[in-house]
Amino acid sequence: MLHYRTQGFNGSAVKYSPFFDNRLAVASAANFGLVGNGRLYVLELTPNGIVPVKWFTTQDSLYDLAWSEIHENQVLTASGDGSIKLYDTTADDFPIMNWKEHNREVFSVNWNLVSKDRFCSSSWDGTVRVWTPHRQQSLLTLPTHSCTYSVSFCPHNPELISCVTSDSYIRLFDLRTPASASNHLVAQIPNHGASMPPSIPSQPGLPPTLAQPAEILTHDWNKYRPTVLATAGVDRTIRTFDIRAPQQGPLSIMLGHDYAVKKVAWSPHLSSVLLSASYDMTCRVWDDRSEATAAADSDPMRSGPASPVVGSELGRMGRHTEFVTGVDWCMFGNEGWCASVGWDESLYVWDVRAIMS
């Protein structure tokens, strides 16, 4: 396990480079993101540990970041002043591009993995915006009418955008549809739509119900199942959904975190495994038991919504001493390596396989 201290700055998000197996970036903020500067760290893994390649100090807190998919040295940041900035690690201390259309904190940015000349952002101002690095104005604004914590292009479909919001809904926008009055909105899936399986209430320490609306803080698309995504948030519960059948409710639920879940990330190597980072100061690895879900879906006697499958916790990493706010998988080398950051001014790079029971 490797460690790097982001001294004076509390981590908000971490992302591995899609071009280099030994490079990652961290978005951070002074004073826990409440007031003060932010800092973008670009770090490298070396035989001597984690060393900084470059850092950029910003006037406001940084809440998220995304590596460019078209330039190996460029990184996007989401800022508390409503701006999105693009930095180049080979340039000076100033951003090479600056976009400012959101009028509240930008909490998420995501680069399109298929149409690589586009990226999207979401903000507390209740909008999602689509951009290109080649122009100063946004290409499209998608209203959500609710504080939007996380946005993502589907990695399998360049025209499909998902986001999760404070009103406990997953929204799907298909840019191939006519805008009309719906602004490309094709689905609103209630995250709180299904009750708890009957077997759950007997387990101590778990929430009494899963059907109450709660803010969704994070979501991620499965890398192998194009219609499946995972969500998590304030109610401490991780859920998976199939967007082809939103009326069926969650496919699976994963329970165990003691406080809100800040980040989920599907494995790039295994279709049923995902990581979570929580305010309970732990990172946990889960199996969503998708094979059991597939068996239930193929049951000819099944009709209407069914209770979700209960996923299993495979292990946890508890080295952080404050809220864990970000986690990301490494796509290169031996499968299982990941990085996590938290409010304890710490970045850890660790092997998920070492904590799996």
PDB file of N, CA, C and O in Angstrom, residues 64-70 74-79 82-87 96-102 106 108-122 128-142 151-154 158 160-162 175:
ATOM      1  N   ASP A  64     -14.286  17.768  -8.268  1.00  0.00           N
ATOM      2  CA  ASP A  64     -14.192  16.594  -9.140  1.00  0.00           C
ATOM      3  C   ASP A  64     -13.192  16.894 -10.246  1.00  0.00           C
ATOM      4  O   ASP A  64     -12.777  18.053 -10.452  1.00  0.00           O
ATOM      5  N   LEU A  65     -12.811  15.849 -10.977  1.00  0.00           N
ATOM      6  CA  LEU A  65     -11.900  15.996 -12.098  1.00  0.00           C
ATOM      7  C   LEU A  65     -12.137  14.875 -13.099  1.00  0.00           C
ATOM      8  O   LEU A  65     -12.769  13.872 -12.781  1.00  0.00           O
ATOM      9  N   ALA A  66     -11.630  15.072 -14.310  1.00  0.00           N
ATOM     10  CA  ALA A  66     -11.716  14.053 -15.361  1.00  0.00           C
ATOM     11  C   ALA A  66     -10.540  14.248 -16.306  1.00  0.00           C
ATOM     12  O   ALA A  66     -10.260  15.367 -16.742  1.00  0.00           O
ATOM     13  N   TRP A  67      -9.850  13.148 -16.607  1.00  0.00           N
ATOM     14  CA  TRP A  67      -8.775  13.209 -17.588  1.00  0.00           C
ATOM     15  C   TRP A  67      -9.362  13.369 -18.986  1.00  0.00           C
ATOM     16  O   TRP A  67     -10.387  12.783 -19.311  1.00  0.00           O
ATOM     17  N   SER A  68      -8.692  14.150 -19.803  1.00  0.00           N
ATOM     18  CA  SER A  68      -9.057  14.252 -21.210  1.00  0.00           C
ATOM     19  C   SER A  68      -8.866  12.903 -21.888  1.00  0.00           C
ATOM     20  O   SER A  68      -7.943  12.161 -21.575  1.00  0.00           O
ATOM     21  N   GLU A  69      -9.750  12.589 -22.826  1.00  0.00           N
ATOM     22  CA  GLU A  69      -9.639  11.361 -23.602  1.00  0.00           C
ATOM     23  C   GLU A  69      -8.931  11.589 -24.936  1.00  0.00           C
ATOM     24  O   GLU A  69      -8.731  10.649 -25.701  1.00  0.00           O
ATOM     25  N   ILE A  70      -8.533  12.848 -25.205  1.00  0.00           N
ATOM     26  CA  ILE A  70      -7.880  13.137 -26.476  1.00  0.00           C
ATOM     27  C   ILE A  70      -6.477  13.721 -26.306  1.00  0.00           C
ATOM     28  O   ILE A  70      -5.752  13.876 -27.279  1.00  0.00           O
ATOM     29  N   GLN A  74      -3.817  16.501 -20.255  1.00  0.00           N
ATOM     30  CA  GLN A  74      -4.838  17.480 -19.882  1.00  0.00           C
ATOM     31  C   GLN A  74      -5.865  16.897 -18.919  1.00  0.00           C
ATOM     32  O   GLN A  74      -6.283  15.745 -19.050  1.00  0.00           O
ATOM     33  N   VAL A  75      -6.271  17.730 -17.951  1.00  0.00           N
ATOM     34  CA  VAL A  75      -7.197  17.326 -16.893  1.00  0.00           C
ATOM     35  C   VAL A  75      -8.242  18.415 -16.697  1.00  0.00           C
ATOM     36  O   VAL A  75      -7.914  19.600 -16.605  1.00  0.00           O
ATOM     37  N   LEU A  76      -9.518  17.995 -16.616  1.00  0.00           N
ATOM     38  CA  LEU A  76     -10.626  18.902 -16.295  1.00  0.00           C
ATOM     39  C   LEU A  76     -10.829  18.969 -14.790  1.00  0.00           C
ATOM     40  O   LEU A  76     -10.664  17.963 -14.092  1.00  0.00           O
ATOM     41  N   THR A  77     -11.253  20.128 -14.290  1.00  0.00           N
ATOM     42  CA  THR A  77     -11.613  20.245 -12.880  1.00  0.00           C
ATOM     43  C   THR A  77     -12.976  20.912 -12.733  1.00  0.00           C
ATOM     44  O   THR A  77     -13.371  21.749 -13.552  1.00  0.00           O
ATOM     45  N   ALA A  78     -13.695  20.519 -11.680  1.00  0.00           N
ATOM     46  CA  ALA A  78     -14.994  21.108 -11.331  1.00  0.00           C
ATOM     47  C   ALA A  78     -14.809  21.932 -10.069  1.00  0.00           C
ATOM     48  O   ALA A  78     -14.315  21.420  -9.059  1.00  0.00           O
ATOM     49  N   SER A  79     -15.231  23.184 -10.123  1.00  0.00           N
ATOM     50  CA  SER A  79     -14.887  24.122  -9.054  1.00  0.00           C
ATOM     51  C   SER A  79     -16.101  24.644  -8.308  1.00  0.00           C
ATOM     52  O   SER A  79     -17.213  24.701  -8.842  1.00  0.00           O
ATOM     53  N   GLY A  82     -18.348  27.614  -9.670  1.00  0.00           N
ATOM     54  CA  GLY A  82     -19.195  27.396 -10.839  1.00  0.00           C
ATOM     55  C   GLY A  82     -18.440  27.244 -12.141  1.00  0.00           C
ATOM     56  O   GLY A  82     -19.054  27.125 -13.202  1.00  0.00           O
ATOM     57  N   SER A  83     -17.123  27.230 -12.086  1.00  0.00           N
ATOM     58  CA  SER A  83     -16.326  27.154 -13.311  1.00  0.00           C
ATOM     59  C   SER A  83     -15.819  25.736 -13.552  1.00  0.00           C
ATOM     60  O   SER A  83     -15.741  24.907 -12.642  1.00  0.00           O
ATOM     61  N   ILE A  84     -15.471  25.481 -14.816  1.00  0.00           N
ATOM     62  CA  ILE A  84     -14.787  24.257 -15.235  1.00  0.00           C
ATOM     63  C   ILE A  84     -13.503  24.706 -15.910  1.00  0.00           C
ATOM     64  O   ILE A  84     -13.522  25.581 -16.776  1.00  0.00           O
ATOM     65  N   LYS A  85     -12.385  24.105 -15.503  1.00  0.00           N
ATOM     66  CA  LYS A  85     -11.103  24.518 -16.055  1.00  0.00           C
ATOM     67  C   LYS A  85     -10.373  23.307 -16.625  1.00  0.00           C
ATOM     68  O   LYS A  85     -10.507  22.195 -16.117  1.00  0.00           O
ATOM     69  N   LEU A  86      -9.607  23.552 -17.678  1.00  0.00           N
ATOM     70  CA  LEU A  86      -8.796  22.517 -18.309  1.00  0.00           C
ATOM     71  C   LEU A  86      -7.332  22.880 -18.125  1.00  0.00           C
ATOM     72  O   LEU A  86      -6.893  23.959 -18.537  1.00  0.00           O
ATOM     73  N   TYR A  87      -6.601  21.970 -17.466  1.00  0.00           N
ATOM     74  CA  TYR A  87      -5.179  22.190 -17.211  1.00  0.00           C
ATOM     75  C   TYR A  87      -4.336  21.260 -18.068  1.00  0.00           C
ATOM     76  O   TYR A  87      -4.736  20.135 -18.370  1.00  0.00           O
ATOM     77  N   ILE A  96      -5.573  26.232 -19.444  1.00  0.00           N
ATOM     78  CA  ILE A  96      -5.544  26.561 -20.868  1.00  0.00           C
ATOM     79  C   ILE A  96      -6.945  26.858 -21.398  1.00  0.00           C
ATOM     80  O   ILE A  96      -7.096  27.435 -22.470  1.00  0.00           O
ATOM     81  N   MET A  97      -7.989  26.433 -20.657  1.00  0.00           N
ATOM     82  CA  MET A  97      -9.372  26.778 -20.989  1.00  0.00           C
ATOM     83  C   MET A  97     -10.143  26.994 -19.690  1.00  0.00           C
ATOM     84  O   MET A  97      -9.836  26.379 -18.666  1.00  0.00           O
ATOM     85  N   ASN A  98     -11.149  27.865 -19.767  1.00  0.00           N
ATOM     86  CA  ASN A  98     -11.967  28.164 -18.592  1.00  0.00           C
ATOM     87  C   ASN A  98     -13.407  28.392 -19.055  1.00  0.00           C
ATOM     88  O   ASN A  98     -13.661  29.234 -19.914  1.00  0.00           O
ATOM     89  N   TRP A  99     -14.330  27.587 -18.517  1.00  0.00           N
ATOM     90  CA  TRP A  99     -15.743  27.715 -18.863  1.00  0.00           C
ATOM     91  C   TRP A  99     -16.530  28.155 -17.626  1.00  0.00           C
ATOM     92  O   TRP A  99     -16.327  27.618 -16.540  1.00  0.00           O
ATOM     93  N   LYS A 100     -17.434  29.107 -17.805  1.00  0.00           N
ATOM     94  CA  LYS A 100     -18.180  29.610 -16.655  1.00  0.00           C
ATOM     95  C   LYS A 100     -19.609  29.922 -17.078  1.00  0.00           C
ATOM     96  O   LYS A 100     -19.935  31.031 -17.471  1.00  0.00           O
ATOM     97  N   GLU A 101     -20.472  28.887 -17.011  1.00  0.00           N
ATOM     98  CA  GLU A 101     -21.895  29.089 -17.274  1.00  0.00           C
ATOM     99  C   GLU A 101     -22.749  28.662 -16.092  1.00  0.00           C
ATOM    100  O   GLU A 101     -23.828  29.213 -15.878  1.00  0.00           O
ATOM    101  N   HIS A 102     -22.292  27.666 -15.322  1.00  0.00           N
ATOM    102  CA  HIS A 102     -23.032  27.280 -14.121  1.00  0.00           C
ATOM    103  C   HIS A 102     -23.009  28.432 -13.117  1.00  0.00           C
ATOM    104  O   HIS A 102     -21.995  29.123 -12.988  1.00  0.00           O
ATOM    105  N   VAL A 106     -19.970  23.455  -9.279  1.00  0.00           N
ATOM    106  CA  VAL A 106     -19.922  22.319 -10.200  1.00  0.00           C
ATOM    107  C   VAL A 106     -19.401  21.132  -9.407  1.00  0.00           C
ATOM    108  O   VAL A 106     -18.308  21.184  -8.839  1.00  0.00           O
ATOM    109  N   SER A 108     -19.522  17.707 -10.547  1.00  0.00           N
ATOM    110  CA  SER A 108     -19.131  16.514 -11.296  1.00  0.00           C
ATOM    111  C   SER A 108     -18.782  16.889 -12.728  1.00  0.00           C
ATOM    112  O   SER A 108     -19.450  17.731 -13.338  1.00  0.00           O
ATOM    113  N   VAL A 109     -17.731  16.270 -13.253  1.00  0.00           N
ATOM    114  CA  VAL A 109     -17.386  16.373 -14.675  1.00  0.00           C
ATOM    115  C   VAL A 109     -17.066  14.969 -15.179  1.00  0.00           C
ATOM    116  O   VAL A 109     -16.557  14.131 -14.432  1.00  0.00           O
ATOM    117  N   ASN A 110     -17.366  14.727 -16.453  1.00  0.00           N
ATOM    118  CA  ASN A 110     -17.160  13.397 -17.017  1.00  0.00           C
ATOM    119  C   ASN A 110     -16.882  13.518 -18.506  1.00  0.00           C
ATOM    120  O   ASN A 110     -17.595  14.230 -19.212  1.00  0.00           O
ATOM    121  N   TRP A 111     -15.837  12.820 -18.969  1.00  0.00           N
ATOM    122  CA  TRP A 111     -15.460  12.881 -20.383  1.00  0.00           C
ATOM    123  C   TRP A 111     -16.099  11.714 -21.126  1.00  0.00           C
ATOM    124  O   TRP A 111     -16.152  10.591 -20.621  1.00  0.00           O
ATOM    125  N   ASN A 112     -16.592  11.989 -22.329  1.00  0.00           N
ATOM    126  CA  ASN A 112     -17.213  10.972 -23.158  1.00  0.00           C
ATOM    127  C   ASN A 112     -16.140   9.986 -23.639  1.00  0.00           C
ATOM    128  O   ASN A 112     -15.158  10.380 -24.272  1.00  0.00           O
ATOM    129  N   LEU A 113     -16.333   8.704 -23.343  1.00  0.00           N
ATOM    130  CA  LEU A 113     -15.337   7.695 -23.699  1.00  0.00           C
ATOM    131  C   LEU A 113     -15.437   7.226 -25.148  1.00  0.00           C
ATOM    132  O   LEU A 113     -14.534   6.555 -25.641  1.00  0.00           O
ATOM    133  N   VAL A 114     -16.539   7.577 -25.823  1.00  0.00           N
ATOM    134  CA  VAL A 114     -16.745   7.132 -27.207  1.00  0.00           C
ATOM    135  C   VAL A 114     -16.579   8.309 -28.167  1.00  0.00           C
ATOM    136  O   VAL A 114     -15.715   8.285 -29.052  1.00  0.00           O
ATOM    137  N   SER A 115     -17.409   9.335 -28.006  1.00  0.00           N
ATOM    138  CA  SER A 115     -17.217  10.582 -28.768  1.00  0.00           C
ATOM    139  C   SER A 115     -16.289  11.467 -27.956  1.00  0.00           C
ATOM    140  O   SER A 115     -16.728  12.245 -27.107  1.00  0.00           O
ATOM    141  N   LYS A 116     -15.006  11.351 -28.197  1.00  0.00           N
ATOM    142  CA  LYS A 116     -14.009  11.879 -27.272  1.00  0.00           C
ATOM    143  C   LYS A 116     -13.793  13.384 -27.363  1.00  0.00           C
ATOM    144  O   LYS A 116     -12.910  13.925 -26.695  1.00  0.00           O
ATOM    145  N   ASP A 117     -14.607  14.060 -28.176  1.00  0.00           N
ATOM    146  CA  ASP A 117     -14.511  15.516 -28.246  1.00  0.00           C
ATOM    147  C   ASP A 117     -15.587  16.193 -27.412  1.00  0.00           C
ATOM    148  O   ASP A 117     -15.861  17.380 -27.582  1.00  0.00           O
ATOM    149  N   ARG A 118     -16.195  15.453 -26.478  1.00  0.00           N
ATOM    150  CA  ARG A 118     -17.249  16.025 -25.635  1.00  0.00           C
ATOM    151  C   ARG A 118     -17.053  15.625 -24.179  1.00  0.00           C
ATOM    152  O   ARG A 118     -16.516  14.559 -23.887  1.00  0.00           O
ATOM    153  N   PHE A 119     -17.519  16.484 -23.297  1.00  0.00           N
ATOM    154  CA  PHE A 119     -17.588  16.148 -21.883  1.00  0.00           C
ATOM    155  C   PHE A 119     -18.832  16.815 -21.300  1.00  0.00           C
ATOM    156  O   PHE A 119     -19.470  17.654 -21.947  1.00  0.00           O
ATOM    157  N   CYS A 120     -19.201  16.409 -20.088  1.00  0.00           N
ATOM    158  CA  CYS A 120     -20.407  16.956 -19.463  1.00  0.00           C
ATOM    159  C   CYS A 120     -20.105  17.361 -18.027  1.00  0.00           C
ATOM    160  O   CYS A 120     -19.104  16.938 -17.428  1.00  0.00           O
ATOM    161  N   SER A 121     -20.981  18.176 -17.478  1.00  0.00           N
ATOM    162  CA  SER A 121     -20.822  18.655 -16.107  1.00  0.00           C
ATOM    163  C   SER A 121     -22.187  18.725 -15.452  1.00  0.00           C
ATOM    164  O   SER A 121     -23.218  18.854 -16.109  1.00  0.00           O
ATOM    165  N   SER A 122     -22.189  18.654 -14.117  1.00  0.00           N
ATOM    166  CA  SER A 122     -23.430  18.837 -13.363  1.00  0.00           C
ATOM    167  C   SER A 122     -23.167  19.764 -12.195  1.00  0.00           C
ATOM    168  O   SER A 122     -22.046  19.839 -11.681  1.00  0.00           O
ATOM    169  N   VAL A 128     -27.472  20.084 -16.117  1.00  0.00           N
ATOM    170  CA  VAL A 128     -26.370  19.335 -16.712  1.00  0.00           C
ATOM    171  C   VAL A 128     -26.017  20.044 -18.011  1.00  0.00           C
ATOM    172  O   VAL A 128     -26.909  20.443 -18.762  1.00  0.00           O
ATOM    173  N   ARG A 129     -24.734  20.204 -18.282  1.00  0.00           N
ATOM    174  CA  ARG A 129     -24.315  20.868 -19.523  1.00  0.00           C
ATOM    175  C   ARG A 129     -23.340  19.982 -20.285  1.00  0.00           C
ATOM    176  O   ARG A 129     -22.541  19.256 -19.687  1.00  0.00           O
ATOM    177  N   VAL A 130     -23.437  20.053 -21.605  1.00  0.00           N
ATOM    178  CA  VAL A 130     -22.556  19.298 -22.498  1.00  0.00           C
ATOM    179  C   VAL A 130     -21.626  20.290 -23.177  1.00  0.00           C
ATOM    180  O   VAL A 130     -22.070  21.358 -23.643  1.00  0.00           O
ATOM    181  N   TRP A 131     -20.328  19.933 -23.244  1.00  0.00           N
ATOM    182  CA  TRP A 131     -19.304  20.859 -23.741  1.00  0.00           C
ATOM    183  C   TRP A 131     -18.396  20.146 -24.745  1.00  0.00           C
ATOM    184  O   TRP A 131     -18.368  18.930 -24.826  1.00  0.00           O
ATOM    185  N   THR A 132     -17.622  20.969 -25.446  1.00  0.00           N
ATOM    186  CA  THR A 132     -16.500  20.485 -26.227  1.00  0.00           C
ATOM    187  C   THR A 132     -15.301  21.364 -25.883  1.00  0.00           C
ATOM    188  O   THR A 132     -15.468  22.570 -25.634  1.00  0.00           O
ATOM    189  N   PRO A 133     -14.100  20.806 -25.840  1.00  0.00           N
ATOM    190  CA  PRO A 133     -12.933  21.644 -25.537  1.00  0.00           C
ATOM    191  C   PRO A 133     -12.579  22.611 -26.657  1.00  0.00           C
ATOM    192  O   PRO A 133     -11.693  23.447 -26.484  1.00  0.00           O
ATOM    193  N   HIS A 134     -13.300  22.534 -27.774  1.00  0.00           N
ATOM    194  CA  HIS A 134     -12.962  23.352 -28.934  1.00  0.00           C
ATOM    195  C   HIS A 134     -13.757  24.652 -29.007  1.00  0.00           C
ATOM    196  O   HIS A 134     -13.553  25.435 -29.937  1.00  0.00           O
ATOM    197  N   ARG A 135     -14.658  24.888 -28.066  1.00  0.00           N
ATOM    198  CA  ARG A 135     -15.406  26.153 -28.075  1.00  0.00           C
ATOM    199  C   ARG A 135     -15.671  26.610 -26.649  1.00  0.00           C
ATOM    200  O   ARG A 135     -15.669  25.809 -25.716  1.00  0.00           O
ATOM    201  N   GLN A 136     -15.925  27.907 -26.505  1.00  0.00           N
ATOM    202  CA  GLN A 136     -16.049  28.510 -25.183  1.00  0.00           C
ATOM    203  C   GLN A 136     -17.438  28.342 -24.582  1.00  0.00           C
ATOM    204  O   GLN A 136     -17.591  28.360 -23.355  1.00  0.00           O
ATOM    205  N   GLN A 137     -18.454  28.155 -25.417  1.00  0.00           N
ATOM    206  CA  GLN A 137     -19.818  28.030 -24.925  1.00  0.00           C
ATOM    207  C   GLN A 137     -20.240  26.558 -24.889  1.00  0.00           C
ATOM    208  O   GLN A 137     -19.764  25.745 -25.682  1.00  0.00           O
ATOM    209  N   SER A 138     -21.160  26.262 -23.999  1.00  0.00           N
ATOM    210  CA  SER A 138     -21.655  24.886 -23.915  1.00  0.00           C
ATOM    211  C   SER A 138     -22.465  24.543 -25.159  1.00  0.00           C
ATOM    212  O   SER A 138     -23.039  25.422 -25.824  1.00  0.00           O
ATOM    213  N   LEU A 139     -22.532  23.261 -25.475  1.00  0.00           N
ATOM    214  CA  LEU A 139     -23.299  22.791 -26.623  1.00  0.00           C
ATOM    215  C   LEU A 139     -24.772  22.621 -26.288  1.00  0.00           C
ATOM    216  O   LEU A 139     -25.636  22.763 -27.154  1.00  0.00           O
ATOM    217  N   LEU A 140     -25.051  22.311 -25.018  1.00  0.00           N
ATOM    218  CA  LEU A 140     -26.411  21.938 -24.638  1.00  0.00           C
ATOM    219  C   LEU A 140     -26.571  22.087 -23.137  1.00  0.00           C
ATOM    220  O   LEU A 140     -25.636  21.826 -22.379  1.00  0.00           O
ATOM    221  N   THR A 141     -27.773  22.517 -22.722  1.00  0.00           N
ATOM    222  CA  THR A 141     -28.115  22.571 -21.303  1.00  0.00           C
ATOM    223  C   THR A 141     -29.319  21.676 -21.050  1.00  0.00           C
ATOM    224  O   THR A 141     -30.337  21.780 -21.739  1.00  0.00           O
ATOM    225  N   LEU A 142     -29.203  20.785 -20.075  1.00  0.00           N
ATOM    226  CA  LEU A 142     -30.267  19.848 -19.726  1.00  0.00           C
ATOM    227  C   LEU A 142     -30.724  20.152 -18.301  1.00  0.00           C
ATOM    228  O   LEU A 142     -29.971  19.939 -17.353  1.00  0.00           O
ATOM    229  N   VAL A 151     -22.840  13.180 -12.801  1.00  0.00           N
ATOM    230  CA  VAL A 151     -23.278  13.041 -14.190  1.00  0.00           C
ATOM    231  C   VAL A 151     -22.272  12.180 -14.925  1.00  0.00           C
ATOM    232  O   VAL A 151     -21.082  12.162 -14.592  1.00  0.00           O
ATOM    233  N   SER A 152     -22.758  11.438 -15.924  1.00  0.00           N
ATOM    234  CA  SER A 152     -21.862  10.558 -16.674  1.00  0.00           C
ATOM    235  C   SER A 152     -22.426  10.261 -18.052  1.00  0.00           C
ATOM    236  O   SER A 152     -23.623  10.039 -18.211  1.00  0.00           O
ATOM    237  N   PHE A 153     -21.545  10.264 -19.047  1.00  0.00           N
ATOM    238  CA  PHE A 153     -21.888   9.661 -20.330  1.00  0.00           C
ATOM    239  C   PHE A 153     -21.851   8.150 -20.166  1.00  0.00           C
ATOM    240  O   PHE A 153     -20.984   7.613 -19.469  1.00  0.00           O
ATOM    241  N   CYS A 154     -22.776   7.476 -20.810  1.00  0.00           N
ATOM    242  CA  CYS A 154     -22.733   6.017 -20.828  1.00  0.00           C
ATOM    243  C   CYS A 154     -21.483   5.583 -21.601  1.00  0.00           C
ATOM    244  O   CYS A 154     -21.267   6.061 -22.725  1.00  0.00           O
ATOM    245  N   PRO A 158     -22.515   6.940 -26.801  1.00  0.00           N
ATOM    246  CA  PRO A 158     -22.052   8.325 -26.671  1.00  0.00           C
ATOM    247  C   PRO A 158     -23.162   9.359 -26.582  1.00  0.00           C
ATOM    248  O   PRO A 158     -22.904  10.514 -26.262  1.00  0.00           O
ATOM    249  N   LEU A 160     -26.010   8.909 -24.667  1.00  0.00           N
ATOM    250  CA  LEU A 160     -26.811   8.683 -23.467  1.00  0.00           C
ATOM    251  C   LEU A 160     -26.092   9.274 -22.254  1.00  0.00           C
ATOM    252  O   LEU A 160     -24.940   8.939 -21.983  1.00  0.00           O
ATOM    253  N   ILE A 161     -26.800  10.152 -21.533  1.00  0.00           N
ATOM    254  CA  ILE A 161     -26.255  10.803 -20.339  1.00  0.00           C
ATOM    255  C   ILE A 161     -27.132  10.446 -19.152  1.00  0.00           C
ATOM    256  O   ILE A 161     -28.362  10.493 -19.232  1.00  0.00           O
ATOM    257  N   SER A 162     -26.500  10.112 -18.045  1.00  0.00           N
ATOM    258  CA  SER A 162     -27.222   9.830 -16.811  1.00  0.00           C
ATOM    259  C   SER A 162     -26.779  10.815 -15.743  1.00  0.00           C
ATOM    260  O   SER A 162     -25.645  11.306 -15.750  1.00  0.00           O
ATOM    261  N   LEU A 175     -29.575  12.059 -26.331  1.00  0.00           N
ATOM    262  CA  LEU A 175     -29.396  13.212 -27.212  1.00  0.00           C
ATOM    263  C   LEU A 175     -29.842  12.932 -28.635  1.00  0.00           C
ATOM    264  O   LEU A 175     -29.920  13.860 -29.453  1.00  0.00           O
TER     265      LEU A 175
END
